[in-house]
CSV table of N, CA and C in Angstrom, one decimal:
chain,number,residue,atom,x,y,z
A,1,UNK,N,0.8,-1.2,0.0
A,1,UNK,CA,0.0,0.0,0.0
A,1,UNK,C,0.9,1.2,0.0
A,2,UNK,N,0.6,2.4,-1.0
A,2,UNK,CA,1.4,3.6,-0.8
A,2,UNK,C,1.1,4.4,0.6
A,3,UNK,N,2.1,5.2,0.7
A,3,UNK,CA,1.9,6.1,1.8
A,3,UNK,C,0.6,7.2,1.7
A,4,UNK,N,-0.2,7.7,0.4
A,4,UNK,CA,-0.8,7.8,0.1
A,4,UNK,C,-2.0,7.5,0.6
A,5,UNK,N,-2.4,6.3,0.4
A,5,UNK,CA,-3.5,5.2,0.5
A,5,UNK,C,-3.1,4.7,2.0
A,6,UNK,N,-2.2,4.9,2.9
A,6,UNK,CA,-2.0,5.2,3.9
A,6,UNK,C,-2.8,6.1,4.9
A,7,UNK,N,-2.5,7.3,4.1
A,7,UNK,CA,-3.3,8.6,4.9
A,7,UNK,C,-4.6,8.7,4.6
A,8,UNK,N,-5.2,8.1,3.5
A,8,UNK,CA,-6.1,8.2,3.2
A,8,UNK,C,-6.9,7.2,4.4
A,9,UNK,N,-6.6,5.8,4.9
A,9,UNK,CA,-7.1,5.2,5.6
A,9,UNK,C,-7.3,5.7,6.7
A,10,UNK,N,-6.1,6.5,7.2
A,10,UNK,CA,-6.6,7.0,8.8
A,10,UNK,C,-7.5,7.9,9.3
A,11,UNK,N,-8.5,7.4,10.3
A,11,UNK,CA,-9.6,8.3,10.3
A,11,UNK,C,-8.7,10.1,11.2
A,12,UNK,N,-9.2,10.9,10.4
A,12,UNK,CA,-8.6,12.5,11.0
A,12,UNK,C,-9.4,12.4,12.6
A,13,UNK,N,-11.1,12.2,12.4
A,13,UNK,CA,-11.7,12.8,13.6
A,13,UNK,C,-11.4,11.4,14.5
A,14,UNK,N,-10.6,10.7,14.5
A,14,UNK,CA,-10.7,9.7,16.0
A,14,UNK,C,-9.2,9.6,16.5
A,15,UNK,N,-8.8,8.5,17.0
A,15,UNK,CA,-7.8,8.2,17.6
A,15,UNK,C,-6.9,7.1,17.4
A,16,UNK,N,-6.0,6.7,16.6
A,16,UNK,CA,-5.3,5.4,16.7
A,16,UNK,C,-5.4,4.3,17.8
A,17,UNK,N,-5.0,5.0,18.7
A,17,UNK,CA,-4.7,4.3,20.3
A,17,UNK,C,-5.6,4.9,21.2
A,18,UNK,N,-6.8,4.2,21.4
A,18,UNK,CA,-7.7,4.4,22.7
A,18,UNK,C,-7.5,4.7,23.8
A,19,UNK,N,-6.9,5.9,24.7
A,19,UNK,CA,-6.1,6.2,25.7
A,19,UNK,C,-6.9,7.4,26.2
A,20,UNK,N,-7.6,7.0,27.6
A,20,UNK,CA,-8.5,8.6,27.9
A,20,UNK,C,-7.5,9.3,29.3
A,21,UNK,N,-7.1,10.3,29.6
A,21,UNK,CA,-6.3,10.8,30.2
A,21,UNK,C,-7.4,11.2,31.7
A,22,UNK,N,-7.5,10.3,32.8
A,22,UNK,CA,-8.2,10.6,33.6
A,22,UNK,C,-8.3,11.8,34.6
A,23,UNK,N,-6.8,12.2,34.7
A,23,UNK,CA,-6.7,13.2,35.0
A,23,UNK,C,-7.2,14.8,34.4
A,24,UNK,N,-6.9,14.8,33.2
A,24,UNK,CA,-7.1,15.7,32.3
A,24,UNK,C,-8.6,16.1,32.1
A,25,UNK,N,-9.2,14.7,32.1
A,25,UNK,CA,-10.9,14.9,31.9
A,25,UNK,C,-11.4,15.1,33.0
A,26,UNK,N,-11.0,15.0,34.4
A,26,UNK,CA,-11.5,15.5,35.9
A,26,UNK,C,-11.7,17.0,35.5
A,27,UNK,N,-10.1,17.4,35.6
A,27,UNK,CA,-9.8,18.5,35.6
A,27,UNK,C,-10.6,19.1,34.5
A,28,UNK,N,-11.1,19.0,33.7
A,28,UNK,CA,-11.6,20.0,32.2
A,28,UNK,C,-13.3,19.8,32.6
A,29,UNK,N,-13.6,18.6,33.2
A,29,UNK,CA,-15.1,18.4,33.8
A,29,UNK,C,-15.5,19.1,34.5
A,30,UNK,N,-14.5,19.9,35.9
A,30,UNK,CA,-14.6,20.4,36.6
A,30,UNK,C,-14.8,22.2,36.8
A,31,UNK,N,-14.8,22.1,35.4
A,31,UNK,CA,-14.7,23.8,35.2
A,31,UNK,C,-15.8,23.8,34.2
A,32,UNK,N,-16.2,23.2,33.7
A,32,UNK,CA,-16.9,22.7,32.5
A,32,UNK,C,-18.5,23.9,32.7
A,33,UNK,N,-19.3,24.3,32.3
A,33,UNK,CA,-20.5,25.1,32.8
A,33,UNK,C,-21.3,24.0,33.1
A,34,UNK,N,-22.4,24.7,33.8
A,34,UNK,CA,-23.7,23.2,34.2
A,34,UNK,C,-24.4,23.3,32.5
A,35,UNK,N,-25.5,22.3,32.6
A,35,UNK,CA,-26.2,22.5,31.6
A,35,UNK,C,-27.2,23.5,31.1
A,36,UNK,N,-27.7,24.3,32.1
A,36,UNK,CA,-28.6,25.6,32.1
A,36,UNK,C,-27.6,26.7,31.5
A,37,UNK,N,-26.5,26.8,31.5
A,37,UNK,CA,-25.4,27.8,31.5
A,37,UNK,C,-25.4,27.7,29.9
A,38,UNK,N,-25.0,26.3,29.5
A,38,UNK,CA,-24.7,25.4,28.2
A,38,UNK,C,-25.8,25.8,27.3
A,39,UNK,N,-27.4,25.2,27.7
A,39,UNK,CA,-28.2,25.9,27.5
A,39,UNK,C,-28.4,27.8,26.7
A,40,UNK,N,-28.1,28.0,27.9
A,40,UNK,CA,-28.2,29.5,27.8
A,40,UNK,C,-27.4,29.9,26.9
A,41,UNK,N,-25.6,29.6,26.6
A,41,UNK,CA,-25.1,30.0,25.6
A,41,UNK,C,-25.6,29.6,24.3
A,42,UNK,N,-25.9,28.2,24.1
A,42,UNK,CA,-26.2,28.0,22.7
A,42,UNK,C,-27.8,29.2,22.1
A,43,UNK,N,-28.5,29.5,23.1
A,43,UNK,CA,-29.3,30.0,22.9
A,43,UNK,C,-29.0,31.4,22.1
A,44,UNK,N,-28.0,32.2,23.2
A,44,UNK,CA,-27.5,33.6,22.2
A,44,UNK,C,-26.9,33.3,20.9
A,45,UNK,N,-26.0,32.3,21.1
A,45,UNK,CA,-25.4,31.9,19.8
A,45,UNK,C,-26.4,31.3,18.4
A,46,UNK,N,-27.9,30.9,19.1
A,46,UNK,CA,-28.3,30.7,17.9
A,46,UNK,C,-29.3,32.3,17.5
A,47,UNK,N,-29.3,33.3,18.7
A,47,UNK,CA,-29.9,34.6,18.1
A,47,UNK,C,-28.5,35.0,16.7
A,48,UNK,N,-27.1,34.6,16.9
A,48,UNK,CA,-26.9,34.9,15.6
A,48,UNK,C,-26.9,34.1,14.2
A,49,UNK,N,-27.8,33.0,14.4
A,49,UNK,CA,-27.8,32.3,13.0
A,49,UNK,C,-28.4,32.7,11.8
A,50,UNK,N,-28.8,33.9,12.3
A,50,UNK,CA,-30.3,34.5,11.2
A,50,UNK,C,-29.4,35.6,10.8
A,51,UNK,N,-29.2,35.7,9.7
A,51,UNK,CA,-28.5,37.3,8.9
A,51,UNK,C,-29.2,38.4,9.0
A,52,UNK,N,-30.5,38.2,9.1
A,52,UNK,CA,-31.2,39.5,9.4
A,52,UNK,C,-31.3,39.8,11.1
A,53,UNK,N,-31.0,39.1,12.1
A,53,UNK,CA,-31.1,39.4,12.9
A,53,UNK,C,-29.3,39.7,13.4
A,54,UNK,N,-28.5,39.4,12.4
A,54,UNK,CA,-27.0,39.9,12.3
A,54,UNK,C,-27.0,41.6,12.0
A,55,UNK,N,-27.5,41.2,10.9
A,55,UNK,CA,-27.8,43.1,11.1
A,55,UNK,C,-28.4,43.9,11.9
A,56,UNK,N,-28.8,43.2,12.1
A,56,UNK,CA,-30.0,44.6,13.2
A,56,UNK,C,-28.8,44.4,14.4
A,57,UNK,N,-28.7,43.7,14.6
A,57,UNK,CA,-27.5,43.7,15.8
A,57,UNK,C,-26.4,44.6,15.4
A,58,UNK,N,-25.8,44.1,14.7
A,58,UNK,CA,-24.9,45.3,13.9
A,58,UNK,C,-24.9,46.5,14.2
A,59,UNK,N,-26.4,47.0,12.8
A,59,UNK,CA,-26.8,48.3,12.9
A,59,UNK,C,-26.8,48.7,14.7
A,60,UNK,N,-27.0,48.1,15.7
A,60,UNK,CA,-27.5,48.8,16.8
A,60,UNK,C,-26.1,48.5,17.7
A,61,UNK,N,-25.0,48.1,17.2
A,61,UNK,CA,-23.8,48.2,17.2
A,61,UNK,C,-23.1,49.6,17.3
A,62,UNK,N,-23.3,49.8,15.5
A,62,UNK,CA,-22.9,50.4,14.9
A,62,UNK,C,-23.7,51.8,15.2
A,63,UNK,N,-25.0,52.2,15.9
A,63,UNK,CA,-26.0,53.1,15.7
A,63,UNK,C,-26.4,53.4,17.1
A,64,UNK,N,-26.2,52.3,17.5
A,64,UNK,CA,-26.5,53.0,19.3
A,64,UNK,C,-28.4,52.6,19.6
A,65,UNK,N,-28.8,53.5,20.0
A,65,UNK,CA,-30.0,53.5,20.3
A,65,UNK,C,-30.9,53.9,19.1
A,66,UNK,N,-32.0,52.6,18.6
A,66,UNK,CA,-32.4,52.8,17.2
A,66,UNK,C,-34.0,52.5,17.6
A,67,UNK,N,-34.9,53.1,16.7
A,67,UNK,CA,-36.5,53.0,16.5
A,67,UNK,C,-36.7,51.8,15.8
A,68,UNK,N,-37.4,50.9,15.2
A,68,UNK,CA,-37.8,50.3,14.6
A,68,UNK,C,-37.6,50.4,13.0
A,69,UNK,N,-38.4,52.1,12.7
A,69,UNK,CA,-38.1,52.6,11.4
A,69,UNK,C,-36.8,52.6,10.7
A,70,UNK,N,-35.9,53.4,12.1
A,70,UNK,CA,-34.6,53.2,11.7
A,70,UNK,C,-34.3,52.2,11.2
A,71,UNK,N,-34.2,50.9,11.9
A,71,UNK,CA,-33.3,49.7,11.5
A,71,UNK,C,-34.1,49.1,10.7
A,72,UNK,N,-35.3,49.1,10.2
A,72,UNK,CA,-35.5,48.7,8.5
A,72,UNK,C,-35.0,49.3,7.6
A,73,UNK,N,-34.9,50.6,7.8
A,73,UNK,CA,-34.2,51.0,6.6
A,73,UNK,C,-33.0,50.9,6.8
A,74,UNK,N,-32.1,50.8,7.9
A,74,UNK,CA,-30.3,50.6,7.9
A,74,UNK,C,-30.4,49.0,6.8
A,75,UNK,N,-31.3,48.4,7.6
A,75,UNK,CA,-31.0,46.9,7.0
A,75,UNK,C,-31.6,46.2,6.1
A,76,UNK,N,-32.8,47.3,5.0
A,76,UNK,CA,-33.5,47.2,3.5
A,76,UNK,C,-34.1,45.8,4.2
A,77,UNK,N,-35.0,46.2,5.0
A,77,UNK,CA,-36.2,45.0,5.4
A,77,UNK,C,-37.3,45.6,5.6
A,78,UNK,N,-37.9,44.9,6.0
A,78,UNK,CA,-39.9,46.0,6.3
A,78,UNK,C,-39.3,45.8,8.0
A,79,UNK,N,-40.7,47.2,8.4
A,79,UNK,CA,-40.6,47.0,9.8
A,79,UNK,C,-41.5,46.0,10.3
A,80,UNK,N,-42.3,45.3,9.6
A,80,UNK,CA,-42.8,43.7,10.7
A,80,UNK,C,-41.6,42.9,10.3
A,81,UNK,N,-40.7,43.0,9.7
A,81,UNK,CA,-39.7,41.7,10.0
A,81,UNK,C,-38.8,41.8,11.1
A,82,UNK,N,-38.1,43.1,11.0
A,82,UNK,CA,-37.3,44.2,12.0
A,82,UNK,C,-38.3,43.7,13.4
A,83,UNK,N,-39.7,43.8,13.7
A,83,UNK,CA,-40.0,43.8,14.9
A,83,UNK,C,-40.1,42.6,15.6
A,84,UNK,N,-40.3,41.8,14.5
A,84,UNK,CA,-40.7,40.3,14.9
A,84,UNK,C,-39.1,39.4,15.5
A,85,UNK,N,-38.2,40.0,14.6
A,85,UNK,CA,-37.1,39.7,15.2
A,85,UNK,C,-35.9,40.4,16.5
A,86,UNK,N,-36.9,41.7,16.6
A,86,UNK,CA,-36.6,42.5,18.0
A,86,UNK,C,-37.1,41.6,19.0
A,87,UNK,N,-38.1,41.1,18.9
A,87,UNK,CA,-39.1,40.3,19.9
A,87,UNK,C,-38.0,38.9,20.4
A,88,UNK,N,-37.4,38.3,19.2
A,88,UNK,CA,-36.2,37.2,19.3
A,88,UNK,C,-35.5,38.0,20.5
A,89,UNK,N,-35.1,38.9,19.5
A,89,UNK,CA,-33.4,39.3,20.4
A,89,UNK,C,-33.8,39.6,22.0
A,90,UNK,N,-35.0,40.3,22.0
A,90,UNK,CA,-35.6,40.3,23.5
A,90,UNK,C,-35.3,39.7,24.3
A,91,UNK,N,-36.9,38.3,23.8
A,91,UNK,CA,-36.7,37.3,24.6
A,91,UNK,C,-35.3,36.5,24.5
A,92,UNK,N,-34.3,36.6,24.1
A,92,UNK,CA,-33.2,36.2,23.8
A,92,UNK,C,-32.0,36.9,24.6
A,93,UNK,N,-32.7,38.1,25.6
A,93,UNK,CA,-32.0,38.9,26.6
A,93,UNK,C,-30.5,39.7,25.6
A,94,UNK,N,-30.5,39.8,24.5
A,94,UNK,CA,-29.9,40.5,23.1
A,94,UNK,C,-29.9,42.0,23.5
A,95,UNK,N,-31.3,42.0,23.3
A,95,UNK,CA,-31.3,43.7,23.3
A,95,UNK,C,-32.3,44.2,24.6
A,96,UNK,N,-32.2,45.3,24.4
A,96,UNK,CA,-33.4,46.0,25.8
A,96,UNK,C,-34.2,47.2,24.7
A,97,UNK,N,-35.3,47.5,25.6
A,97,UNK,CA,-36.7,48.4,24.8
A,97,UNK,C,-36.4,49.5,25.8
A,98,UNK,N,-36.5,50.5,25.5
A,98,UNK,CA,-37.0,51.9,26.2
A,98,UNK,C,-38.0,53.0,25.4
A,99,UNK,N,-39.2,52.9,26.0
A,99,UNK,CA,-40.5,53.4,25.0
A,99,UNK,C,-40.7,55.2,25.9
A,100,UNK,N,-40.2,55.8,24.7
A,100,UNK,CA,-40.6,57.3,24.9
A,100,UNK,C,-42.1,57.6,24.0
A,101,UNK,N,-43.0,57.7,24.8
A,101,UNK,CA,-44.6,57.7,24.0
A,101,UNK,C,-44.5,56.8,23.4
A,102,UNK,N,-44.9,57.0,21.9
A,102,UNK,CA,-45.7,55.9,21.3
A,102,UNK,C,-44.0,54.9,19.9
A,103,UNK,N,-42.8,55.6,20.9
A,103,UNK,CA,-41.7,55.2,19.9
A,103,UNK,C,-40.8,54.0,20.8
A,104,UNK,N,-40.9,53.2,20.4
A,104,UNK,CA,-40.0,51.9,21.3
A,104,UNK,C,-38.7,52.4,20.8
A,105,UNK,N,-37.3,52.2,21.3
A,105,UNK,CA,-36.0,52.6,21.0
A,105,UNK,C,-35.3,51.1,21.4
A,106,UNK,N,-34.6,50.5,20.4
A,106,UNK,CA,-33.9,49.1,20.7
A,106,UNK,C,-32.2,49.4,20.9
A,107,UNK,N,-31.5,48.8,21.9
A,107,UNK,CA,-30.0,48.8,22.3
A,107,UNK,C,-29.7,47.3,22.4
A,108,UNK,N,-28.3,47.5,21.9
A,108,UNK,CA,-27.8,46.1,22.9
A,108,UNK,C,-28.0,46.0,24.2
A,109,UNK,N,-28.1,45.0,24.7
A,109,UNK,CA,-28.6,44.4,26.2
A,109,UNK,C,-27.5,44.7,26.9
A,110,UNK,N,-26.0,44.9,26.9
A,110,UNK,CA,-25.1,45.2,27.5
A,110,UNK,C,-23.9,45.2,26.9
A,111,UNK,N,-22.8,45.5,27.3
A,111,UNK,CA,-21.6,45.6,26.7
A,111,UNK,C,-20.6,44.1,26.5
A,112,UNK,N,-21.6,43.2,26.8
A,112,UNK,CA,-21.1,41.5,26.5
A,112,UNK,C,-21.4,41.1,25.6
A,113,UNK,N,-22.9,41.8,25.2
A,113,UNK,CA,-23.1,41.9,23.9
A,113,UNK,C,-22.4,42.1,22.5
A,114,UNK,N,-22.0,43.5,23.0
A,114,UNK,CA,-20.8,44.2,21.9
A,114,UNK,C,-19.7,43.9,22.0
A,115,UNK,N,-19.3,43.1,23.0
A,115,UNK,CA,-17.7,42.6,23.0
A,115,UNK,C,-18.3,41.6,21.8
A,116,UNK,N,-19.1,40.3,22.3
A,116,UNK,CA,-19.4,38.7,21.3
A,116,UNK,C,-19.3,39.3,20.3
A,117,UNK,N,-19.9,40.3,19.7
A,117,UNK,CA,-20.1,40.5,18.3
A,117,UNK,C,-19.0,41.2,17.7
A,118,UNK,N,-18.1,41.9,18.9
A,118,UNK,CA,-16.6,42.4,18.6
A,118,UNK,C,-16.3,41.7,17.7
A,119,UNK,N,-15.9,40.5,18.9
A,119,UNK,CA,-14.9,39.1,18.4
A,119,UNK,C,-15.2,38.5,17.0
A,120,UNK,N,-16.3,38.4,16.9
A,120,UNK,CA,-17.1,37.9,16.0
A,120,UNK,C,-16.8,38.5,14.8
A,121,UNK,N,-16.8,39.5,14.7
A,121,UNK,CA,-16.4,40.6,13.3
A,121,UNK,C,-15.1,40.3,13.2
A,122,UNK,N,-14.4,40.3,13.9
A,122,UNK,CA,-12.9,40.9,14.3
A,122,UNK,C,-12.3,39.1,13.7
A,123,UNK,N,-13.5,37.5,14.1
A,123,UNK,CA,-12.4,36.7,13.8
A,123,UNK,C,-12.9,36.0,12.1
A,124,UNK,N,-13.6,37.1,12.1
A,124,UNK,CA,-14.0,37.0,10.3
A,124,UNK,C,-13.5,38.1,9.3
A,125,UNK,N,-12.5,38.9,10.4
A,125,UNK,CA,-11.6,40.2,9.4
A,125,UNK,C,-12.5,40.8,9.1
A,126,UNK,N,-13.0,41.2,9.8
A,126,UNK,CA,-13.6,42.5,9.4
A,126,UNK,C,-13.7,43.5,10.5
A,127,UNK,N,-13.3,45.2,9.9
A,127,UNK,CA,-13.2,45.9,10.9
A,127,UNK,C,-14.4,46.7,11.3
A,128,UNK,N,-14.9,46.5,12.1
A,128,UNK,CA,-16.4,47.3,12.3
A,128,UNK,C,-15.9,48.7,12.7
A,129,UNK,N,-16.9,50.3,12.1
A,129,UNK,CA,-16.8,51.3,12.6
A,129,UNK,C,-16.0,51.9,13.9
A,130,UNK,N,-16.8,51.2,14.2
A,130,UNK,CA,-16.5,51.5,15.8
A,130,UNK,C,-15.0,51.2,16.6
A,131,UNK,N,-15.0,50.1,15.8
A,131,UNK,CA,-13.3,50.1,16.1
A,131,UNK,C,-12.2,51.0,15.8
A,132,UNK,N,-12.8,51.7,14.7
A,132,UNK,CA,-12.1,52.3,13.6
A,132,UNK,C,-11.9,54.1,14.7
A,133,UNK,N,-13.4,54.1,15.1
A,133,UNK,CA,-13.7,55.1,15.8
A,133,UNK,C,-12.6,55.6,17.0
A,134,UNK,N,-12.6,54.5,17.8
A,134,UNK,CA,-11.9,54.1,19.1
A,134,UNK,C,-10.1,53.9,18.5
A,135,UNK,N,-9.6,54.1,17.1
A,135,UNK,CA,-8.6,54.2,17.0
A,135,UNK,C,-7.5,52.8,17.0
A,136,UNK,N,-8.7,51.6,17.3
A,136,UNK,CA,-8.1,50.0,17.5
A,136,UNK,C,-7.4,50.2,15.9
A,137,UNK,N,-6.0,48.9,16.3
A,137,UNK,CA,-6.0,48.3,15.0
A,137,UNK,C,-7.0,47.5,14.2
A,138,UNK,N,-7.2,47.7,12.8
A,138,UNK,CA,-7.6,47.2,12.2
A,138,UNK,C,-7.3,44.9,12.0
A,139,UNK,N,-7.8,44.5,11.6
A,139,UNK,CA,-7.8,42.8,11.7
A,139,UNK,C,-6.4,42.5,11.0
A,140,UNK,N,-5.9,43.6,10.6
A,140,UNK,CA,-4.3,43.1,9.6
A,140,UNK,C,-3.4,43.2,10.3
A,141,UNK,N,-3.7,44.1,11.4
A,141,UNK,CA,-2.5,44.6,12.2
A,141,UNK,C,-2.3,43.8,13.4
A,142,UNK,N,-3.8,43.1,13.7
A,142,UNK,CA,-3.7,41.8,14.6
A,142,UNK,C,-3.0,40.5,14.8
């Protein structure tokens, strides 16, 4: 058999030699989050699966404190899509509402927020505004 036809045989995702490191798996078990935690992250992480609700995050990134109207038009959608997916990010503890009369105003929910989506931009190269604003290096210089 060539060396080739070699590599090709060995599986990449498993292990040759079946060897679990007891110590190693205590230790990495023991810091591990509970399942509610686990829960809770995959939950924010799936508020960003949706591109439209990437933008609106973005835009209110990028924009600060935004109306409804606004972020349909930042993000060329209607405002029942924009609201329906405000309602996500809500219950999704994403963003927060502050209603002056009859105008709801959407923000990020905290500055944990804007860090995740920092990183997020930042480990896809790309430099958001704001970075640009605050005088950070750009993703080349990183």
């Amino acid at each position: 058999m060539s060396k080739r036809a070699d590599i090709a045989a060995t599986p990449l995702d498993g292990c040759d030699v079946r060897m679990v490191d007891p110590e190693r798996v205590a230790a990495v078990r023991a810091v591990m989050p509970g399942g509610e935690v686990v829960a809770d992250l995959a939950s924010v992480f799936s508020m960003l699966a949706d591109p439209g609700r990437v933008r609106i995050i973005t835009a209110l990134l990028e924009g600060g404190e935004m109306c409804v109207c606004d972020l349909a038009a930042v993000c060329a959608s209607s405002e029942s899509a924009v609201s329906h997916a405000l309602r996500l990010l809500r219950a999704g503890r994403v963003v927060t509402v502050r209603r002056s009369g009859r105008v709801a105003y959407y923000r990020l929910a905290d500055s944990h927020v804007r860090l995740l989506l920092d990183l997020a931009l930042t480990h896809f190269g790309h430099e958001t505004s704001s970075a640009a604003r605050e005088g950070l290096p750009g993703p080349e210089a990183r």
